[in-house]
mmCIF file of N, CA and C in Angstrom:
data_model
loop_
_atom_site.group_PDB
_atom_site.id
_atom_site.type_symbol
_atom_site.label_atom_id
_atom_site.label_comp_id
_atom_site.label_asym_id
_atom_site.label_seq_id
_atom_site.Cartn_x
_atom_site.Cartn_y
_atom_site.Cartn_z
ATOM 1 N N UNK A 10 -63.240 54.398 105.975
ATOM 2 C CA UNK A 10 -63.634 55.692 106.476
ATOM 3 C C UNK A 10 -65.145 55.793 106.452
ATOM 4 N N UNK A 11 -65.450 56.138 107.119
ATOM 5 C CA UNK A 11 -66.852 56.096 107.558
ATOM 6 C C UNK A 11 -67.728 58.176 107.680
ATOM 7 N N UNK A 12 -68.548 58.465 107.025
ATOM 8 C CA UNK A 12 -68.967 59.780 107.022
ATOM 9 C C UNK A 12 -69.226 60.586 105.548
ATOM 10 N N UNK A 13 -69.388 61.726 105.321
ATOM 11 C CA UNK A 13 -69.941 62.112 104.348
ATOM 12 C C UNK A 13 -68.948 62.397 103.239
ATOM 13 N N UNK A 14 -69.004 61.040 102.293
ATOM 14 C CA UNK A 14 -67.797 61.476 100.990
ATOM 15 C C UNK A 14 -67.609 62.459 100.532
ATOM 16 N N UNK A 15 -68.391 63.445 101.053
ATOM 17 C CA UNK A 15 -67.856 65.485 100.128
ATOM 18 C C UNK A 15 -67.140 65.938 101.018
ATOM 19 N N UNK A 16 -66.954 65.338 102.064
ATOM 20 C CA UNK A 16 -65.622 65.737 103.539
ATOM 21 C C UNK A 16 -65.215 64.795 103.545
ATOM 22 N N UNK A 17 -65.061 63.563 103.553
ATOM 23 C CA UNK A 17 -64.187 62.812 103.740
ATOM 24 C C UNK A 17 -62.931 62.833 102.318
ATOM 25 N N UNK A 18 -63.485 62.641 101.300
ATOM 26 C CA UNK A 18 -62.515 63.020 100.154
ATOM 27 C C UNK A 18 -61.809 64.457 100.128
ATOM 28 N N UNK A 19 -61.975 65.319 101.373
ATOM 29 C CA UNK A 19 -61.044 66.250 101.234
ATOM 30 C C UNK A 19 -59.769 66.338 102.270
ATOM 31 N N UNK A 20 -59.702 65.419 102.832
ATOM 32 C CA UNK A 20 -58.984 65.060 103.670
ATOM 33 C C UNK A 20 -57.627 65.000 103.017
ATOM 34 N N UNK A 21 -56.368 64.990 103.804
ATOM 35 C CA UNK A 21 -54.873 64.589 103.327
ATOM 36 C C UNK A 21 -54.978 63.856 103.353
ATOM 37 N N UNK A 22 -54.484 62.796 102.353
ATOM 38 C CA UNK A 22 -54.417 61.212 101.532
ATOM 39 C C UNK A 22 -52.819 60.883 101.578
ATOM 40 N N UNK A 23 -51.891 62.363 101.754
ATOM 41 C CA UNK A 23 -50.354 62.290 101.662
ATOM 42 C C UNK A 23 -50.093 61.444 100.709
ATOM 43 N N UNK A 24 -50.970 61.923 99.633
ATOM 44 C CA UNK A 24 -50.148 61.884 98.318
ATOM 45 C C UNK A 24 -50.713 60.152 97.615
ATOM 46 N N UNK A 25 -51.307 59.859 97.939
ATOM 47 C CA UNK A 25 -51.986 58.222 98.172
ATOM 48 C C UNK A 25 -52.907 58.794 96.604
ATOM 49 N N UNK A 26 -52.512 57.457 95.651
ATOM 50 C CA UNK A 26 -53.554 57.415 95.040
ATOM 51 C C UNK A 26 -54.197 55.726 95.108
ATOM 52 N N UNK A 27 -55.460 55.327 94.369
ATOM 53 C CA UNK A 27 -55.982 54.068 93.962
ATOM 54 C C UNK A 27 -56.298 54.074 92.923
ATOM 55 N N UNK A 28 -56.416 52.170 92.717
ATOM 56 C CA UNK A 28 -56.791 51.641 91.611
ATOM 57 C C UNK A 28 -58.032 51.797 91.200
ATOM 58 N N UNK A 29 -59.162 51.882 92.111
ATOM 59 C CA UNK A 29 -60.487 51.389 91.756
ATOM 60 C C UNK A 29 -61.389 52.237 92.579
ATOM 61 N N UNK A 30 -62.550 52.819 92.034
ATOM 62 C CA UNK A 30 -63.413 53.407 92.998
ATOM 63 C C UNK A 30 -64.792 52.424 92.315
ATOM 64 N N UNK A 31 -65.451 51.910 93.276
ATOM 65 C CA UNK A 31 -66.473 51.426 93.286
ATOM 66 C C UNK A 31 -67.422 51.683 94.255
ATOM 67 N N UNK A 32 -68.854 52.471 93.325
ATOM 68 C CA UNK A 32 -69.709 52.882 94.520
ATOM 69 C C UNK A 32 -71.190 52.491 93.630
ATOM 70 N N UNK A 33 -71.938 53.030 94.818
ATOM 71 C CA UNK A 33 -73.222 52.441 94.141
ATOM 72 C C UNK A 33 -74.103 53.581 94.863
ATOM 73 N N UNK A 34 -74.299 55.125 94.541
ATOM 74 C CA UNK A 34 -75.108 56.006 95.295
ATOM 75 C C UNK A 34 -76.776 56.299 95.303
ATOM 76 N N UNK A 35 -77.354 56.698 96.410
ATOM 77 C CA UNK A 35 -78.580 56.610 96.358
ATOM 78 C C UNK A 35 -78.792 57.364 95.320
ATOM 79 N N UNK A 36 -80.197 56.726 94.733
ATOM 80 C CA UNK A 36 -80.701 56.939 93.000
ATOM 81 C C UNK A 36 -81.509 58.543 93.293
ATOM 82 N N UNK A 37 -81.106 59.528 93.879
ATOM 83 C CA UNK A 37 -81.219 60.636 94.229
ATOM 84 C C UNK A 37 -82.499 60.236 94.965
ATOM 85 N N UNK A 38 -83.742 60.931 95.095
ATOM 86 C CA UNK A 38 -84.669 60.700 96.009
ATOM 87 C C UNK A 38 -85.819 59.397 96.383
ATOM 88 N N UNK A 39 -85.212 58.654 95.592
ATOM 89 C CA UNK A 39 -85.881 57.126 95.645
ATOM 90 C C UNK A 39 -86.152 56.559 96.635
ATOM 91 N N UNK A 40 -84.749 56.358 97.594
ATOM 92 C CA UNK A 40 -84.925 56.098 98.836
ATOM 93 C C UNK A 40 -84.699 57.327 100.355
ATOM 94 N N UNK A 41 -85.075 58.117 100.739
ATOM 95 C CA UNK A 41 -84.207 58.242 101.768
ATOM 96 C C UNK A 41 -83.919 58.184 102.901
ATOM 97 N N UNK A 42 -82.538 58.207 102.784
ATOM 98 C CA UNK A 42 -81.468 57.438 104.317
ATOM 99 C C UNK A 42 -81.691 58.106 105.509
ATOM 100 N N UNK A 43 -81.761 59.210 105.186
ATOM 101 C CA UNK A 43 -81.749 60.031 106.678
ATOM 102 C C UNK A 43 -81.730 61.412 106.401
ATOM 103 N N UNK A 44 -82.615 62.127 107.208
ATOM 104 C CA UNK A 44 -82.365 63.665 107.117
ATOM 105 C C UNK A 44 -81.532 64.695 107.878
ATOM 106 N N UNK A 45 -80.362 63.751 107.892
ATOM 107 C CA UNK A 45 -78.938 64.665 108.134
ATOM 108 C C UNK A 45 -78.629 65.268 107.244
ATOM 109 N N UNK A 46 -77.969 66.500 107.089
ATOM 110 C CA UNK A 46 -77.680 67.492 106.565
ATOM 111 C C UNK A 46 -75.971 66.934 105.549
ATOM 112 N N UNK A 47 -75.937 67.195 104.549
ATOM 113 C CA UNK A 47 -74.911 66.666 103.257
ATOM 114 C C UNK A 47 -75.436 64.733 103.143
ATOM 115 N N UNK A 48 -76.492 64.385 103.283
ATOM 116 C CA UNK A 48 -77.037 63.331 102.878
ATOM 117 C C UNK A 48 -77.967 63.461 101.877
ATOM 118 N N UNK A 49 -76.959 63.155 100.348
ATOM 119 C CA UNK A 49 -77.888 63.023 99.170
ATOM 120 C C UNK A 49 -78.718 63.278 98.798
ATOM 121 N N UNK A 50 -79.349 61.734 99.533
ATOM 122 C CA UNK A 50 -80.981 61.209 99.075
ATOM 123 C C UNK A 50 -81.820 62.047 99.758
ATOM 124 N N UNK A 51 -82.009 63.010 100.513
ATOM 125 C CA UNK A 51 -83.299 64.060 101.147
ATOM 126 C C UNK A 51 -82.658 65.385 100.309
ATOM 127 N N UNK A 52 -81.960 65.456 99.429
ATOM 128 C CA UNK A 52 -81.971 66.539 98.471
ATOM 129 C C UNK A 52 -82.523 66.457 96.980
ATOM 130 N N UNK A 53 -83.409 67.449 96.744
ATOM 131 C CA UNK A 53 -83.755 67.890 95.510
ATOM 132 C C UNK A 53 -82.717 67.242 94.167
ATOM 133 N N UNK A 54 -83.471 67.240 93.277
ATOM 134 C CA UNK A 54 -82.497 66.167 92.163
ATOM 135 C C UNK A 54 -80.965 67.554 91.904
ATOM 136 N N UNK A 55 -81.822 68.455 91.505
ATOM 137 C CA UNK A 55 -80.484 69.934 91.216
ATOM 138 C C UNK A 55 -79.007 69.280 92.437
ATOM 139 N N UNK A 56 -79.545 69.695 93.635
ATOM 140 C CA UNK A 56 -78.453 69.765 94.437
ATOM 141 C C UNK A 56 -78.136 68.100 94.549
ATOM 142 N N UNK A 57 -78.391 67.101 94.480
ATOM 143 C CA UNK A 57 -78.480 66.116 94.196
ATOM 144 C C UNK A 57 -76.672 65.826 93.863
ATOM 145 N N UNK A 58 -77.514 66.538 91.787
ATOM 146 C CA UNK A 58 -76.118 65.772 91.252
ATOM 147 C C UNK A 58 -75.249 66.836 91.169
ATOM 148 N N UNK A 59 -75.574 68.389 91.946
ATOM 149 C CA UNK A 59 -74.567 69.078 92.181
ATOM 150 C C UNK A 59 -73.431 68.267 93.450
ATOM 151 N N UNK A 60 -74.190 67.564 94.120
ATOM 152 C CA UNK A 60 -73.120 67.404 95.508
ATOM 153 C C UNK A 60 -72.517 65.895 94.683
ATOM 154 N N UNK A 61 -73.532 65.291 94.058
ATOM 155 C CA UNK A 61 -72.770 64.035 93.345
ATOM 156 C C UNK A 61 -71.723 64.483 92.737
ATOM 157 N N UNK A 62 -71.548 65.291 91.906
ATOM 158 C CA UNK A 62 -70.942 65.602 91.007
ATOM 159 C C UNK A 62 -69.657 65.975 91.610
ATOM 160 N N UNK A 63 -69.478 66.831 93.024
ATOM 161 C CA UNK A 63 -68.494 67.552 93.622
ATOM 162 C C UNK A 63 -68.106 65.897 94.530
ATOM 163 N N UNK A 64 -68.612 64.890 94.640
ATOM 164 C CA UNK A 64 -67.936 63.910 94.933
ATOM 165 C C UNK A 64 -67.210 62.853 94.407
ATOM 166 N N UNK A 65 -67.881 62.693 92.465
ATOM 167 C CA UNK A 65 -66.885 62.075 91.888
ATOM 168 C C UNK A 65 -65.915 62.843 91.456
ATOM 169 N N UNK A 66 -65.827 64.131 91.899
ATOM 170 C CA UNK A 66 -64.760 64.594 91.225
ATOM 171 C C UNK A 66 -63.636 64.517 92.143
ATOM 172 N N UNK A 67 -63.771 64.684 93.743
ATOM 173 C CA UNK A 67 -62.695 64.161 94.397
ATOM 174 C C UNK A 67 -62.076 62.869 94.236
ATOM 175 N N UNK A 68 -63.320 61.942 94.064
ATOM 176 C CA UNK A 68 -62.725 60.599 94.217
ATOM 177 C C UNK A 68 -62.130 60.441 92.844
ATOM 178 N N UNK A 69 -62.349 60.961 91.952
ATOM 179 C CA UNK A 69 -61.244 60.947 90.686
ATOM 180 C C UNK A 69 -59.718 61.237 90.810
ATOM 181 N N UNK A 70 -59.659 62.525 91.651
ATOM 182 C CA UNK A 70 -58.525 63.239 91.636
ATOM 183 C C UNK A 70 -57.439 62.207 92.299
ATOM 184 N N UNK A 71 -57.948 60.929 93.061
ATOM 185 C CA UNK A 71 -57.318 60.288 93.987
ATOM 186 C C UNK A 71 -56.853 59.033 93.093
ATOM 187 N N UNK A 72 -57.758 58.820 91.818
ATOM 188 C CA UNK A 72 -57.447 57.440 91.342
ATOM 189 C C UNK A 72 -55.956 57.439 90.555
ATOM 190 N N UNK A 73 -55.653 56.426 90.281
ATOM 191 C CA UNK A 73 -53.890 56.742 89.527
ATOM 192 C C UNK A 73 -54.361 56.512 88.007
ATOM 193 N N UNK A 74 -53.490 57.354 87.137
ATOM 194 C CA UNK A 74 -53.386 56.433 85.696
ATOM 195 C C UNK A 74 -53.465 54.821 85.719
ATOM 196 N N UNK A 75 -54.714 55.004 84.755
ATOM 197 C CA UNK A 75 -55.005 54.078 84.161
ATOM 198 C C UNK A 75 -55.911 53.317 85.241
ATOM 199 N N UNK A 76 -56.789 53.877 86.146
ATOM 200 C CA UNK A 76 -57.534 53.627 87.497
ATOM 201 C C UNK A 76 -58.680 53.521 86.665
ATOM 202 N N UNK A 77 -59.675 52.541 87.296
ATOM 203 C CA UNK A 77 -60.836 52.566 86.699
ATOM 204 C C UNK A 77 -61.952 53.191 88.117
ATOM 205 N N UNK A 78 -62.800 53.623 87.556
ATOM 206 C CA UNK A 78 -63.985 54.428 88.386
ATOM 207 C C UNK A 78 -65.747 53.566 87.809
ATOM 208 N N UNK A 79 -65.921 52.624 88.366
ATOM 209 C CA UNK A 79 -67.748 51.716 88.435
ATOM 210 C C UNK A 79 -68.443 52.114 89.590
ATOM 211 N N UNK A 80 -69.444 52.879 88.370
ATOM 212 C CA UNK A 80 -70.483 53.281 89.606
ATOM 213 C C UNK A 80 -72.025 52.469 89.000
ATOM 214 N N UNK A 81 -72.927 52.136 89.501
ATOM 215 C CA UNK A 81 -73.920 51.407 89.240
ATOM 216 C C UNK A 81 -74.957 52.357 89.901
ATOM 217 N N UNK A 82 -75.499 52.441 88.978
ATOM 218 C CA UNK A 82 -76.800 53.519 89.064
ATOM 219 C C UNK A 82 -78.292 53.032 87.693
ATOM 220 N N UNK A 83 -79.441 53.774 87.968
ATOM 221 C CA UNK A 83 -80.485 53.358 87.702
ATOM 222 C C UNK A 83 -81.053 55.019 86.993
ATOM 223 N N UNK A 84 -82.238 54.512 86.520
ATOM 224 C CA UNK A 84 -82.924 55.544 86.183
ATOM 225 C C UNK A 84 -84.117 55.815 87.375
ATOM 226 N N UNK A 85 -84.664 57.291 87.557
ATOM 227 C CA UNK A 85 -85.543 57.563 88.652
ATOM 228 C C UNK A 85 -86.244 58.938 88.279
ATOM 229 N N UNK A 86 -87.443 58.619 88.547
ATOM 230 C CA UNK A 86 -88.239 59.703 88.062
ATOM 231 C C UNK A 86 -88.732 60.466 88.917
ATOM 232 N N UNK A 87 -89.020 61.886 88.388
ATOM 233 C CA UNK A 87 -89.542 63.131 89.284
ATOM 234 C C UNK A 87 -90.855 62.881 89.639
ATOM 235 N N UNK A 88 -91.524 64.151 90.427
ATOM 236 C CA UNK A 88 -92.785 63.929 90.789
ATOM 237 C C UNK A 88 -94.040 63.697 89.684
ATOM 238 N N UNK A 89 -93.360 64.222 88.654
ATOM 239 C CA UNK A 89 -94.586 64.197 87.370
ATOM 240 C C UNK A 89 -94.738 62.651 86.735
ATOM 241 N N UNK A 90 -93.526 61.647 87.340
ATOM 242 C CA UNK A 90 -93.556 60.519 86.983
ATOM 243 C C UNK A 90 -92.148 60.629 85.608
ATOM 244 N N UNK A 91 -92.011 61.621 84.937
ATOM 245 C CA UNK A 91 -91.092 61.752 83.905
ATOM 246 C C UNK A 91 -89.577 61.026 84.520
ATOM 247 N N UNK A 92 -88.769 60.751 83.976
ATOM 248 C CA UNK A 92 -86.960 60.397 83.975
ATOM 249 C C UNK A 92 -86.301 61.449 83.957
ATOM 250 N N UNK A 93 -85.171 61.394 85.219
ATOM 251 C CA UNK A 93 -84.336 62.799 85.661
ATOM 252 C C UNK A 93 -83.727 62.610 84.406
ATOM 253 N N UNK A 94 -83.260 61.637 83.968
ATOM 254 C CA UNK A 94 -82.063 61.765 83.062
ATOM 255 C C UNK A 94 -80.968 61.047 83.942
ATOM 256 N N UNK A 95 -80.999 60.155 85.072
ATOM 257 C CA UNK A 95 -80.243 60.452 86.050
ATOM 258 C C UNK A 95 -78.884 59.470 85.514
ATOM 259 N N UNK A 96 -78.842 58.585 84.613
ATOM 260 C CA UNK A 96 -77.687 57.987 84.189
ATOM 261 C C UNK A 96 -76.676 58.782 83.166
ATOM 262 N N UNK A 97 -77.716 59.106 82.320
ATOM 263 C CA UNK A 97 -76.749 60.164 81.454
ATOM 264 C C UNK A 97 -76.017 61.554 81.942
ATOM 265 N N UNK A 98 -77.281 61.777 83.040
ATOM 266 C CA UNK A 98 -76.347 63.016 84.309
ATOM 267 C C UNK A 98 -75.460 62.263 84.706
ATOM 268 N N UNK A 99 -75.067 61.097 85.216
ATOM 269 C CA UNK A 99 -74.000 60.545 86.040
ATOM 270 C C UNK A 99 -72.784 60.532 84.756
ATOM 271 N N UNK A 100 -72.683 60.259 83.588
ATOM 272 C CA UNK A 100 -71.845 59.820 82.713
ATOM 273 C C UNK A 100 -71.627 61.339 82.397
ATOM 274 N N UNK A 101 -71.905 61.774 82.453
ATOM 275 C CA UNK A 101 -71.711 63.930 82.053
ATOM 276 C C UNK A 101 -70.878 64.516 83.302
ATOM 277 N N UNK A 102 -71.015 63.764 83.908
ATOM 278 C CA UNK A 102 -70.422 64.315 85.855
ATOM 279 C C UNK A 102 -68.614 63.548 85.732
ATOM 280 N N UNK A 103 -68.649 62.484 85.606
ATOM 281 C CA UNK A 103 -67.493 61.785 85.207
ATOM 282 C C UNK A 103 -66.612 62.283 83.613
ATOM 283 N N UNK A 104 -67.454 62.594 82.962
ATOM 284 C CA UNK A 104 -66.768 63.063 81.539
ATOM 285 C C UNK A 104 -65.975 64.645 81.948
ATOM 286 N N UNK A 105 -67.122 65.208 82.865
ATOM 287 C CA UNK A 105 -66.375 66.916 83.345
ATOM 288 C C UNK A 105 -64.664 66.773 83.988
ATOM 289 N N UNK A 106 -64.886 65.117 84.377
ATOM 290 C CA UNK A 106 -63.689 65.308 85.311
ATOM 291 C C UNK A 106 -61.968 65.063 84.851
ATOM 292 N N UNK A 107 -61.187 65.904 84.993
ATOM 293 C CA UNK A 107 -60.322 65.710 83.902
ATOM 294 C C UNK A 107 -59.612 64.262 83.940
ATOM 295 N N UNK A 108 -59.626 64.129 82.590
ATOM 296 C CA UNK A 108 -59.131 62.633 82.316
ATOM 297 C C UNK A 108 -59.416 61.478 82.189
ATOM 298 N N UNK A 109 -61.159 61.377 82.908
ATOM 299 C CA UNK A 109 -61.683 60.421 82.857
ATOM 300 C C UNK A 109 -62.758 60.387 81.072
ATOM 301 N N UNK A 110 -62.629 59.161 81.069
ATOM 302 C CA UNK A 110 -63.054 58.555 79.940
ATOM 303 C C UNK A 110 -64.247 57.663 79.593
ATOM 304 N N UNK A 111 -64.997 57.581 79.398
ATOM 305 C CA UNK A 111 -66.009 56.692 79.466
ATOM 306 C C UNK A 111 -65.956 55.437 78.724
ATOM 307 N N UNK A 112 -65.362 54.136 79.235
ATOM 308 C CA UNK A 112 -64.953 53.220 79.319
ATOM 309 C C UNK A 112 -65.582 52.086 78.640
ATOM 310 N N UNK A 113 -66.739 51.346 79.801
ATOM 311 C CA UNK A 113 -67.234 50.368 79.849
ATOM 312 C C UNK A 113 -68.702 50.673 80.285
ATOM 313 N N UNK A 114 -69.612 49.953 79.803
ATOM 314 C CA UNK A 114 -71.367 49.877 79.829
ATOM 315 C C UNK A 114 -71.980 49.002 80.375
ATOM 316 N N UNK A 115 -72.326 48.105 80.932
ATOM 317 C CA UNK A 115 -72.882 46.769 81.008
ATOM 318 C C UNK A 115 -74.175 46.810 82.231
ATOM 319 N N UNK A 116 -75.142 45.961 81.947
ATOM 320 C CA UNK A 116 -76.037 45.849 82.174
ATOM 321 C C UNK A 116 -76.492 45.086 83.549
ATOM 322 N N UNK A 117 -76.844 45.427 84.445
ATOM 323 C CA UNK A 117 -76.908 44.616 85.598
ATOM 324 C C UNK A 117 -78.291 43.626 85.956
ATOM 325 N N UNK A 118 -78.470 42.727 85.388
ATOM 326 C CA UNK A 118 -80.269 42.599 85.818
ATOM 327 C C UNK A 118 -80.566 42.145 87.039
ATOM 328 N N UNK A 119 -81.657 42.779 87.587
ATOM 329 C CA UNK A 119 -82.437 41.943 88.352
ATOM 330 C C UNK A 119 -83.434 41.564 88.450
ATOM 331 N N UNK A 120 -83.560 41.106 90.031
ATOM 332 C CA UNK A 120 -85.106 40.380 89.728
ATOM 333 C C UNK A 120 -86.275 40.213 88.959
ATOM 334 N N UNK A 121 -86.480 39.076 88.724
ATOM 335 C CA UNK A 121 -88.037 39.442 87.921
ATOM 336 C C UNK A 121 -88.766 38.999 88.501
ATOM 337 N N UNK A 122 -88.698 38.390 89.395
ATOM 338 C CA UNK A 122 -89.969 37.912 90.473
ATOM 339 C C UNK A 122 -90.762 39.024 91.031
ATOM 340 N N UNK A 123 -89.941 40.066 91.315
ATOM 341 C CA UNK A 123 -90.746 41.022 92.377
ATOM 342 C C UNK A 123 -91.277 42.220 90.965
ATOM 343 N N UNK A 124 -90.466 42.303 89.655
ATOM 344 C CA UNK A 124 -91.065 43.320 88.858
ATOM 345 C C UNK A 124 -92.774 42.835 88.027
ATOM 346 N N UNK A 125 -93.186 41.288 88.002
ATOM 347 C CA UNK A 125 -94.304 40.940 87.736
ATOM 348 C C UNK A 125 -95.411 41.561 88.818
ATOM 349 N N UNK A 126 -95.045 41.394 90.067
ATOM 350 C CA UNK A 126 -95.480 41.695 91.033
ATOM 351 C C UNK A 126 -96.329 43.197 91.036
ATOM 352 N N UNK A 127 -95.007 43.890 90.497
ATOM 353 C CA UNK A 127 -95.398 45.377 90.460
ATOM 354 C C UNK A 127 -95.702 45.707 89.267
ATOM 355 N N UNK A 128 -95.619 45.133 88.364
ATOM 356 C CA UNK A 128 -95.963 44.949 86.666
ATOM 357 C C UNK A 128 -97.672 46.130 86.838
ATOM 358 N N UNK A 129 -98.559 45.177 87.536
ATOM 359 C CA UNK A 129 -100.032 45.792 86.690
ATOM 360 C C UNK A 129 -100.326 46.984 87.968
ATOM 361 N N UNK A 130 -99.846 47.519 88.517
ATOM 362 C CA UNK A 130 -99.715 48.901 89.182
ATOM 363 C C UNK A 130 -99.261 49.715 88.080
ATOM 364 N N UNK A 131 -98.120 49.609 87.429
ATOM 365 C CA UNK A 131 -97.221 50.020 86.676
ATOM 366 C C UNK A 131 -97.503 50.419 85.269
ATOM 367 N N UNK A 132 -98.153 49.364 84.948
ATOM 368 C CA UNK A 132 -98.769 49.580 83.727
ATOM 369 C C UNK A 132 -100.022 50.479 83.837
ATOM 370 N N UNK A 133 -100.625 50.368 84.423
ATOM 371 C CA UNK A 133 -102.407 51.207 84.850
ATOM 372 C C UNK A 133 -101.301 52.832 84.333
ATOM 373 N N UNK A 134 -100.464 53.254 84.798
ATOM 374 C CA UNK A 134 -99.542 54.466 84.009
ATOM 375 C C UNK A 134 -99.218 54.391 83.025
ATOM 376 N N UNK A 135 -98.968 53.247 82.640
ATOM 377 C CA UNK A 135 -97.923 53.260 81.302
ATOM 378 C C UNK A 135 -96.478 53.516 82.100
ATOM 379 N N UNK A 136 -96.082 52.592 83.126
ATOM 380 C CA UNK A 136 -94.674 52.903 83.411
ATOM 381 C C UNK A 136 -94.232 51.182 83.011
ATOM 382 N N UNK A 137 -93.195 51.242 82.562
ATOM 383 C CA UNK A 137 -92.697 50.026 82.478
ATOM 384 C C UNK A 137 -92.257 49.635 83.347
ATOM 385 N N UNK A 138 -91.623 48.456 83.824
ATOM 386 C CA UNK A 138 -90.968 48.103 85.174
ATOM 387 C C UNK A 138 -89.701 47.773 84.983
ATOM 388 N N UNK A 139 -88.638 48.618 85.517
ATOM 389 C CA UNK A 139 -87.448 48.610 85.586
ATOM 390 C C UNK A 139 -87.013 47.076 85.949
ATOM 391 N N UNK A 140 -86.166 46.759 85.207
ATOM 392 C CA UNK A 140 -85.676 44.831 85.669
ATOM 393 C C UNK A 140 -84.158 45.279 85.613
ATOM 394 N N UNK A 141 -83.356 46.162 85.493
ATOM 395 C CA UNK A 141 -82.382 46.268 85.728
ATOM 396 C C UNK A 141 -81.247 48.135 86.396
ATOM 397 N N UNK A 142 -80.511 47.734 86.076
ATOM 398 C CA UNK A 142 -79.161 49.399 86.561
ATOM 399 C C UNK A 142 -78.513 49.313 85.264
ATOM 400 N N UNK A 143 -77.848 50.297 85.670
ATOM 401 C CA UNK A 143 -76.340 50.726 84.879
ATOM 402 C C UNK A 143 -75.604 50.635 85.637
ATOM 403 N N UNK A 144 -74.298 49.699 84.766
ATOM 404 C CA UNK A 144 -72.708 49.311 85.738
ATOM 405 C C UNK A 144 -71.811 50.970 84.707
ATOM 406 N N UNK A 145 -71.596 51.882 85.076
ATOM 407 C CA UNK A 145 -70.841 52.655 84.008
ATOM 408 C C UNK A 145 -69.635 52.444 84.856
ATOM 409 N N UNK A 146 -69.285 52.641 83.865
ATOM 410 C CA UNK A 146 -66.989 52.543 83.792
ATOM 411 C C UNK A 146 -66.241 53.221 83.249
ATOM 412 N N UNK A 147 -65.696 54.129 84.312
ATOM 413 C CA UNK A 147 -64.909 54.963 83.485
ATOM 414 C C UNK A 147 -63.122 54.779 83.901
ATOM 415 N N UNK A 148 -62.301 55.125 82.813
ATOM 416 C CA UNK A 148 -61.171 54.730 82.971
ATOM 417 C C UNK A 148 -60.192 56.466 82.877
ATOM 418 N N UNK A 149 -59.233 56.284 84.080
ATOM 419 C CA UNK A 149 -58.584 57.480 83.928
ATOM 420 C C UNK A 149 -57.523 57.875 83.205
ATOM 421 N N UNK A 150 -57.095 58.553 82.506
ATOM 422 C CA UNK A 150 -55.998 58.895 81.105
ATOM 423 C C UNK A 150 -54.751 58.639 81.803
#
């Protein structure tokens, strides 16, 4: 299915559940995709992980007992340079949803070729350079 997961997850499923939801959503305003209207990433962090939030909760409602839910997400900072919080918001969004559980943690790394690169930009702030995400996993009751 192709279109905006806060309408598409409200669709009749006729009763259909799954095993697995695996997504990977824009890191709220880091990148953005496009300035169509219910597209994420050109919203403010608030409405952000308000519309995030109203989308893992559909895609929960769909998974079956004992369904697991991996979403891979990062940390991303506001204009002041500070951290939304945006992983521990994601694990608070999944905990609201009934039944789900917070599972599994694991660490995704990447590149280090390109974070040396950006290393002494980075530092001139005092920002460290991100070398990896969060894989979170949550499992449904």
């Amino acid at each position: 299915y192709v279109g905006d997961s806060n309408i598409v997850l409200d669709r009749d499923w006729n009763g259909k559940t799954f095993d697995m939801i695996f997504t990977c959503p824009p890191y709220a305003d880091l990148e953005v995709y496009s300035e169509l209207k219910g597209d994420i990433s050109n919203m403010d962090y608030d409405d952000f992980m308000f519309t995030l939030e109203s989308i893992i909760r559909k895609a929960c409602k769909l998974l079956k007992s004992g369904g697991m839910a991996v979403i891979v997400v990062g940390e991303v900072r506001n204009k002041q340079g500070n951290y939304y919080g945006f992983v521990a918001d994601t694990v608070k969004a999944f905990q609201r949803c009934k039944g789900m559980g917070f599972y599994n943690d694991a660490v995704l790394a990447t590149s280090l070729a390109s974070a040396a690169l950006r290393a002494g930009g980075n530092m001139k702030s005092g920002k460290l350079v991100k070398v990896h995400q969060n894989v979170l996993m949550f499992k449904k009751a």
